[in-house]
XYZ file of C-alpha atoms in Angstrom:
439
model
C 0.000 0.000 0.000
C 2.571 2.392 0.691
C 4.664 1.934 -2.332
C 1.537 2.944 -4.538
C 1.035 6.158 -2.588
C -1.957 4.430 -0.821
C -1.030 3.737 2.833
C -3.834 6.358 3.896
C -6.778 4.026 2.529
C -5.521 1.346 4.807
C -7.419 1.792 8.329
C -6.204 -0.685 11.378
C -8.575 -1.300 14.065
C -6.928 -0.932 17.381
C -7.806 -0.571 21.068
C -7.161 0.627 23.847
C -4.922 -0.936 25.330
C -2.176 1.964 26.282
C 1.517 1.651 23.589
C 0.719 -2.008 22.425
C -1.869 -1.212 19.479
C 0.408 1.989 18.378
C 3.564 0.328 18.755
C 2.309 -2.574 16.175
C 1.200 0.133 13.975
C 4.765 1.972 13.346
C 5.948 -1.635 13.363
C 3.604 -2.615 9.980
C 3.878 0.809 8.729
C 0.202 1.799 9.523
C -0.373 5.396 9.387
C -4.697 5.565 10.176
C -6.179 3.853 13.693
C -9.909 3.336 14.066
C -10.105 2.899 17.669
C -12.442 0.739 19.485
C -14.429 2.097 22.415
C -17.463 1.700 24.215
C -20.697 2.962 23.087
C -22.834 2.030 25.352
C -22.864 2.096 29.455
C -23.851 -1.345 28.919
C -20.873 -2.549 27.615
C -18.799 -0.029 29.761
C -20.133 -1.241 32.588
C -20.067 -5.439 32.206
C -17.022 -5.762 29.849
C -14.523 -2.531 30.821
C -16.430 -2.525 34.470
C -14.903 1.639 34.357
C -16.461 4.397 34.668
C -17.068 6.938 31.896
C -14.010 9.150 33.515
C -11.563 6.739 33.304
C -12.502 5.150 30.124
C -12.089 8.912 28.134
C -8.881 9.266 30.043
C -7.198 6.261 28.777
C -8.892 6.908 25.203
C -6.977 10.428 25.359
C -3.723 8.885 26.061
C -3.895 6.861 23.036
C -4.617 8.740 21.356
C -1.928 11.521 22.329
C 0.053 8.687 21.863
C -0.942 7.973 18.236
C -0.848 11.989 17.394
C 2.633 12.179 18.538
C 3.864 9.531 16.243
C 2.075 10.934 13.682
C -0.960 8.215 13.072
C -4.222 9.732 12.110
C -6.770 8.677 14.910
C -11.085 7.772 13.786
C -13.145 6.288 17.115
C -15.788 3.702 17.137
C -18.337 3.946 19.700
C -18.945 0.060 19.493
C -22.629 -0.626 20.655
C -23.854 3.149 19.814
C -26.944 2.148 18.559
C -27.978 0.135 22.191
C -25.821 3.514 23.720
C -28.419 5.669 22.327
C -31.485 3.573 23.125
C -30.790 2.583 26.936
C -28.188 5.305 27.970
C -27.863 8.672 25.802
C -26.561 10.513 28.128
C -23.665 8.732 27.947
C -23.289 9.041 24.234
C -23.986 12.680 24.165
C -21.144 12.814 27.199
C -18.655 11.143 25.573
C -19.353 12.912 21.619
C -18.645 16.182 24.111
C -15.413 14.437 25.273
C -14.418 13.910 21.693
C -15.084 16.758 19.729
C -11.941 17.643 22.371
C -9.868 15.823 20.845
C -7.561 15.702 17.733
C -9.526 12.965 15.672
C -10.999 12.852 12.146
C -13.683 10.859 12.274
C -16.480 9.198 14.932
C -17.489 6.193 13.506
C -20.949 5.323 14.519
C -22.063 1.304 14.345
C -25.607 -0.195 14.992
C -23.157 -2.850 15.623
C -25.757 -5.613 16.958
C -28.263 -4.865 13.579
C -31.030 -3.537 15.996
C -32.250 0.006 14.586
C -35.038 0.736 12.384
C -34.815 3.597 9.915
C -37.072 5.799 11.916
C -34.377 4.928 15.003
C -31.331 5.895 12.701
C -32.829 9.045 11.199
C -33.476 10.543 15.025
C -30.617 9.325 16.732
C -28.020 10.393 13.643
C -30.049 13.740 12.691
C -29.582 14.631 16.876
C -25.931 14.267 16.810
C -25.727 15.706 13.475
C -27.400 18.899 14.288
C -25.320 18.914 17.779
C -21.768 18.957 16.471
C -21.927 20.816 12.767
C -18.419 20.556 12.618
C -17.434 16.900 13.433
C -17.337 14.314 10.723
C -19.467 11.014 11.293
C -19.470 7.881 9.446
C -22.860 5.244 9.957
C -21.677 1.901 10.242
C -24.913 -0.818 9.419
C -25.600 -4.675 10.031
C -28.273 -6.448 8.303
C -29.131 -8.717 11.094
C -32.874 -7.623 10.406
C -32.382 -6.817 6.564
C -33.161 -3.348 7.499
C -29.023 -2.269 6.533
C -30.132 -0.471 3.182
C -33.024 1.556 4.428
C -30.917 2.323 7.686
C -28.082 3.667 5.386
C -30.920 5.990 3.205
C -32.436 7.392 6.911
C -28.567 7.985 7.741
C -27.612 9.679 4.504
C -30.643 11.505 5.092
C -30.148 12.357 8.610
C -26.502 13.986 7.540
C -24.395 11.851 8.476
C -20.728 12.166 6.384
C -19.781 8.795 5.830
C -21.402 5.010 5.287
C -18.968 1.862 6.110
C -20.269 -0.641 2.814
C -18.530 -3.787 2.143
C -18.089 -5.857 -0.891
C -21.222 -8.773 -1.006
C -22.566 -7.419 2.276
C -19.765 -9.543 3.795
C -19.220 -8.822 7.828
C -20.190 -10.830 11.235
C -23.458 -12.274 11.349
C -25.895 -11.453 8.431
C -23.365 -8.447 6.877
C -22.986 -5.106 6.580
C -24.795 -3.129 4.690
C -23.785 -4.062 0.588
C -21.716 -1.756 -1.324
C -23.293 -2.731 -4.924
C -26.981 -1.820 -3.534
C -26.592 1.468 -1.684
C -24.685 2.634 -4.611
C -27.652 2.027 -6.722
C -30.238 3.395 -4.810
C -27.916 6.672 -3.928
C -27.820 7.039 -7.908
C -31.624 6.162 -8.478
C -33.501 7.482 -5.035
C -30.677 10.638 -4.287
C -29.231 11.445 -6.797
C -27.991 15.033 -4.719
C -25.639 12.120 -3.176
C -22.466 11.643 -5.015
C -19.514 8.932 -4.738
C -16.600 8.075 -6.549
C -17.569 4.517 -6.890
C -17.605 3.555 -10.798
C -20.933 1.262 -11.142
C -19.575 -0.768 -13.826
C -17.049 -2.235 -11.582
C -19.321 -3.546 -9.047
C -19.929 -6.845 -10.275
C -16.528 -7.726 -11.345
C -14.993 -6.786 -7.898
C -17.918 -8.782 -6.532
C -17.049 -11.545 -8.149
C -13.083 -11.353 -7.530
C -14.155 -10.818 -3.387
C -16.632 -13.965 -3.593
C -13.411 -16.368 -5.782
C -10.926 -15.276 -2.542
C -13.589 -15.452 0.396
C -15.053 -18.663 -0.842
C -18.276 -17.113 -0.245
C -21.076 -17.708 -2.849
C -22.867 -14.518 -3.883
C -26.187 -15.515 -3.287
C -28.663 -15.821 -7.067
C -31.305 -13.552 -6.161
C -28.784 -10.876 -4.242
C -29.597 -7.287 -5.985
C -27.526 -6.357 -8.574
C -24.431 -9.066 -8.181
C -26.818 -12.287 -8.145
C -26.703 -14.546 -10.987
C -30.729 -14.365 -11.367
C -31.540 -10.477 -10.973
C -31.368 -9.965 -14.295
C -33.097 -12.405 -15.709
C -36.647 -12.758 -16.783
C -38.150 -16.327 -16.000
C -41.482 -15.920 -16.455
C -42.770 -15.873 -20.242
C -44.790 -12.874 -19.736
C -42.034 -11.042 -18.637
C -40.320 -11.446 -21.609
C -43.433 -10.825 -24.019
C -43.766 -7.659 -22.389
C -39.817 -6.997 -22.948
C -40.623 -7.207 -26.463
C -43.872 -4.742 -25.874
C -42.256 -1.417 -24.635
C -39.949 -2.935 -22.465
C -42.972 -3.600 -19.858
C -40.529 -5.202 -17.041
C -38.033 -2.771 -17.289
C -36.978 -0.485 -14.201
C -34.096 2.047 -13.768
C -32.215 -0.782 -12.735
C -30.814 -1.757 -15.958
C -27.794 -4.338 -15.902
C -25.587 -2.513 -18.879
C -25.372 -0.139 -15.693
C -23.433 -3.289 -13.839
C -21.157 -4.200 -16.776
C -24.118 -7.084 -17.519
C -26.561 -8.136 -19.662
C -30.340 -9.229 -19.519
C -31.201 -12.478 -20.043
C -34.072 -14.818 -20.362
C -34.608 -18.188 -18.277
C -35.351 -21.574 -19.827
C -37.642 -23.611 -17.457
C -40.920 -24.586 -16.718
C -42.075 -21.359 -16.675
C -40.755 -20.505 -19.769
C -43.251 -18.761 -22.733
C -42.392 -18.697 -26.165
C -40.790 -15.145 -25.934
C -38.644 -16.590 -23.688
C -37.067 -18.684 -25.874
C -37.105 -16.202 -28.958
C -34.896 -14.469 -26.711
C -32.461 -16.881 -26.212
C -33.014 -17.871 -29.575
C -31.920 -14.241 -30.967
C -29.022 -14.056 -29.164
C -27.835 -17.656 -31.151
C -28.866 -16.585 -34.355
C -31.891 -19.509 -34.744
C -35.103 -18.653 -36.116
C -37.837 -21.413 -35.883
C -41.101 -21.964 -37.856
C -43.902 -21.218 -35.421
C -44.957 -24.906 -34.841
C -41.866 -25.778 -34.277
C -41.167 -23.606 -31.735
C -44.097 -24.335 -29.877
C -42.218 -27.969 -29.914
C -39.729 -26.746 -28.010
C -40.564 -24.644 -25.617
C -42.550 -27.925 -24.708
C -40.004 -30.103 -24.444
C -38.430 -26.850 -22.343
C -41.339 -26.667 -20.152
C -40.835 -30.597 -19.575
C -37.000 -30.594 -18.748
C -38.168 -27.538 -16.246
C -40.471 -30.074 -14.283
C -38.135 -32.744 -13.977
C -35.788 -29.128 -12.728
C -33.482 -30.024 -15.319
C -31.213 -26.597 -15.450
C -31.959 -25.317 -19.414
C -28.710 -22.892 -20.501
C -28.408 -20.691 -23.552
C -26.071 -23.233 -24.677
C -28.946 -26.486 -24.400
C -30.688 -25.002 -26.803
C -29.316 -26.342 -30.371
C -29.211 -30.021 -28.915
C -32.589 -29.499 -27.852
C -33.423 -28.087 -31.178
C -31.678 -31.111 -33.085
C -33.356 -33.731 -30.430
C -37.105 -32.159 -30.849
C -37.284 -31.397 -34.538
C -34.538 -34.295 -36.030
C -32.215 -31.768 -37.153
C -28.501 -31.049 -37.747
C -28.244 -27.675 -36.271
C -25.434 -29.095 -33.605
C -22.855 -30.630 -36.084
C -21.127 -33.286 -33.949
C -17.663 -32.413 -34.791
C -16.439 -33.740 -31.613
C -16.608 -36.826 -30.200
C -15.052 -38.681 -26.880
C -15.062 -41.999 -28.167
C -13.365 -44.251 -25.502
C -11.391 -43.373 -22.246
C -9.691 -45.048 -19.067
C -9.882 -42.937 -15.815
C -7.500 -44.764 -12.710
C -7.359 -43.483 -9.456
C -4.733 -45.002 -6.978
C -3.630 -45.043 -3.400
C -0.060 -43.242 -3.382
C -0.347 -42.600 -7.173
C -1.302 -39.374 -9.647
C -4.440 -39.756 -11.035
C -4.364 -41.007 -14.852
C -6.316 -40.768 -17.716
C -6.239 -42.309 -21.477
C -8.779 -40.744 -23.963
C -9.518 -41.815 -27.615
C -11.317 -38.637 -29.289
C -12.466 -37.679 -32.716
C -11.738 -34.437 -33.688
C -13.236 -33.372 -37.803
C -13.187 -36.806 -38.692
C -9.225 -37.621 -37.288
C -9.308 -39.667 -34.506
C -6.354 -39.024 -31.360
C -5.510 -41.005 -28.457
C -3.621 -39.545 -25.370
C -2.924 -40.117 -22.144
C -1.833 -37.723 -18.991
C -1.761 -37.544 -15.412
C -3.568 -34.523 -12.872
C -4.763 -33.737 -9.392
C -8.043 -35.973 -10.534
C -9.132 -37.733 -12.615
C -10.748 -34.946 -14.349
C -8.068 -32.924 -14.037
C -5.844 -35.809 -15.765
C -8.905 -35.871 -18.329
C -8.402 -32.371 -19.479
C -4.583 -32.605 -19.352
C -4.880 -35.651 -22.565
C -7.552 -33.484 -24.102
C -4.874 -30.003 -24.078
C -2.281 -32.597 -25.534
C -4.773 -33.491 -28.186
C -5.738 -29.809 -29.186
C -2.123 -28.586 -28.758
C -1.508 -31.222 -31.936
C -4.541 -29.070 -33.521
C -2.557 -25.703 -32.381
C -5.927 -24.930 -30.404
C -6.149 -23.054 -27.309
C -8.890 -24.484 -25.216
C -11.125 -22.045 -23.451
C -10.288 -21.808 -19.507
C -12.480 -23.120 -16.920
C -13.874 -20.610 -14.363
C -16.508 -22.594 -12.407
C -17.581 -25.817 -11.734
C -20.369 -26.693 -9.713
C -21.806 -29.754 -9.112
C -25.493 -30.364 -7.861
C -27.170 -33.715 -6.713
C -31.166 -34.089 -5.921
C -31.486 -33.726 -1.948
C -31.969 -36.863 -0.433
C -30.139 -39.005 -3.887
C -28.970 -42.299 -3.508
C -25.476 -43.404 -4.660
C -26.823 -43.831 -7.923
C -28.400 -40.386 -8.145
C -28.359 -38.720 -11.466
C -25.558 -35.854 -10.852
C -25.517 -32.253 -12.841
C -22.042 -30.664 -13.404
C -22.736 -27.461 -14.666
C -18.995 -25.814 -16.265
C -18.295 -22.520 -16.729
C -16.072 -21.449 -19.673
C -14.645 -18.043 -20.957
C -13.225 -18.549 -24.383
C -12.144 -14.804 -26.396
C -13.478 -12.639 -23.508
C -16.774 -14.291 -23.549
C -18.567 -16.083 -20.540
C -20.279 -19.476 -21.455
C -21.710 -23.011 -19.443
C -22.394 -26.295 -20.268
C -24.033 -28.776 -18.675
C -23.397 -32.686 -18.361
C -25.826 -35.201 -16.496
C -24.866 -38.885 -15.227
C -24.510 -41.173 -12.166
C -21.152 -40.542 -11.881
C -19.569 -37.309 -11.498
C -16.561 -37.106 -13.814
C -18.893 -38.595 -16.569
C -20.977 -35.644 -16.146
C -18.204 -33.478 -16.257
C -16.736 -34.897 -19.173
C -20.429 -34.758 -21.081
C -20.165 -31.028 -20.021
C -16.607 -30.722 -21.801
C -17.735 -32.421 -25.092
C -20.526 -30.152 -25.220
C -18.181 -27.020 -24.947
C -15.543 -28.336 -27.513
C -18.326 -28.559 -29.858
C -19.532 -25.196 -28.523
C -16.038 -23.568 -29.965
């Protein structure tokens, strides 16, 4: 951070706890403290068991302490929501202590997720109005999904500063979600302006869910898989009449695109949709064929992809519109105690038939290390794989049918298959022949 001129942006949260905090900051190089106090008598009183007196006077020594080694000090009233509920006069008495002292910030938390909006607009708007000249940042949890309307009621109460984070990630249920209070700043107050560049939201979303291993839920607003997609087929007739469904929340905004569902609730404009984006047009009757056999995959809750499509096409109407020009015709997976993981693979590739063989971290793995040997012969760059995810019907046998569903991004474009079998590297590999015939 400091060698790109950005040691300021990084914020260490420290307590107090006299020279040990301070003296690990200058040790790392930290140059901004957001120290941790008490908000609340409650917590004063049964965790610190001080009084208010001595608790500010060992707060000011800190940060004395900090000032004098040059470290920029912000305070957290931890528990300032309860703090203003159940004891404001303590609040208000320690604000008084701090707009004393030499700090940029008071960082205010409903750290336990407790406030309504009414709650935050009266409680910020009071402290607001009290001290014009200090800077205050709200700080929301989501324990009762109330963390985007509590960050509209504190924008609108004054207050300076929100703390977001990336996927709503934080203790418990989250903090309040960067992607969504940027959009409804932009859309609901727009007097309200930020640095943040929309079109990056979903891409940083997506790099904080690959390194947190948490899954960005489907439906989450504006980063979910599903919130821009129409599944019902009257949605998407009424796309194509005016743009019906449309809101202000348009995914081009988000560096995405719309798209349309294939399931059992799927119309016909559904798949015209889909079908546009491929470059298939179908006679009338025999798209009513497929969205059928669609409709039918939906209520066995098949998953339908963009990519299905042709091979449904060619199954329903006894067409060539998938040309087969890839084939796994034979292979040998081996999996040993001690030993790598091997596999041999016989494939067809425009009418030439390869064999190969390779080792990996699985047998899949090994699978796809014969298949780059094979297309390496063909001076073909494979597309890389970005996801894999695996789903089998709740309460499946060992025989259970199992859906791998692969993602693939192949010349800056963002594409799955799917493969379906009893065993899962089957699946997988059903899911890989579909994509080499994709490319």
């Amino acid at each position: 951070a400091s060698e790109n001129g950005l040691i300021d942006k990084i914020e260490v949260l420290t307590f107090v706890d006299g020279e040990t905090s301070v003296n690990w900051m200058i040790e790392a190089g930290a140059k901004v403290m957001n120290l941790l106090t008490k908000g609340s008598m409650n917590h004063l009183t049964h965790q610190l068991k001080k009084t208010a007196e001595q608790h500010f006077s060992e707060i000011a020594e800190v940060i004395a302490l900090a000032r004098s080694k040059d470290i920029q000090c912000n305070v957290y009233l931890e528990d300032w929501s309860n703090g203003m509920r159940n004891s404001p006069d303590y609040v208000f008495q320690f604000l008084d202590f701090l707009s004393t002292q030499p700090i940029k910030r008071v960082l205010l938390p409903d750290t336990l997720g407790v406030l309504t909006p009414r709650e935050c607009y009266d409680f910020l708007s009071q402290i607001v109005q009290r001290y014009p000249n200090q800077h205050f940042d709200f700080h929301a949890h989501n324990d009762y999904d109330l963390s985007i309307a509590n960050v509209m009621e504190g924008v609108r109460a004054g207050v300076h500063g929100l703390h977001l984070t990336v996927n709503g990630m934080g203790e418990r249920a989250g903090n309040a979600p960067l992607a969504s209070t940027i959009a409804v700043l932009k859309d609901f107050m727009p007097e309200v302006e930020t640095s943040v560049v929309e079109a990056s939201l979903y891409s940083v979303s997506k790099l904080v869910e690959t390194f947190s291993g948490f899954r960005i839920p489907a439906n989450k607003p504006v980063v979910g898989e599903n919130v821009f997609t129409q599944t019902a087929g009257i949605h998407a007739d009424g796309d194509n009449k005016n743009n019906l469904y449309f809101n202000d929340l348009m995914p081009e905004r988000f560096g995405r695109e719309r798209k349309y569902a294939l399931g059992k609730t799927s119309g016909k404009a559904n798949i015209e949709k889909n079908l546009q984006k491929l470059g298939i047009k179908l006679s009338q009757a025999d798209l009513k064929r497929v969205t059928q056999r669609i409709i039918e995959l939906g209520d066995r809750k098949e998953v339908v992809t963009q990519e299905d499509l042709p091979y449904i096409i060619s199954d329903v109407i006894d067409t060539n519109i998938v040309e087969e020009k890839v084939e796994v015709i034979n292979y040998v997976l081996t999996h040993s105690k001690n030993l790598r993981p091997s596999a041999t693979l016989r494939v067809k590739v425009d009418g030439h038939i390869f064999e190969e063989n390779a080792q990996g971290d699985g047998q899949y793995d090994a699978f796809m290390n014969a298949l780059k040997k094979v297309y390496l012969k063909k001076e073909v760059l494979l597309p890389m794989l970005t996801d894999y995810a695996v789903r089998i019907p709740p309460g499946g046998n060992t025989d259970a049918l199992c859906e791998t569903i692969i993602t693939w991004e192949h010349k800056g474009k963002e594409f799955k298959t799917r493969g379906l079998d009893s065993d899962q590297t089957v699946s997988a590999i059903k899911a890989t022949q579909k994509m080499l015939n994709l490319i």
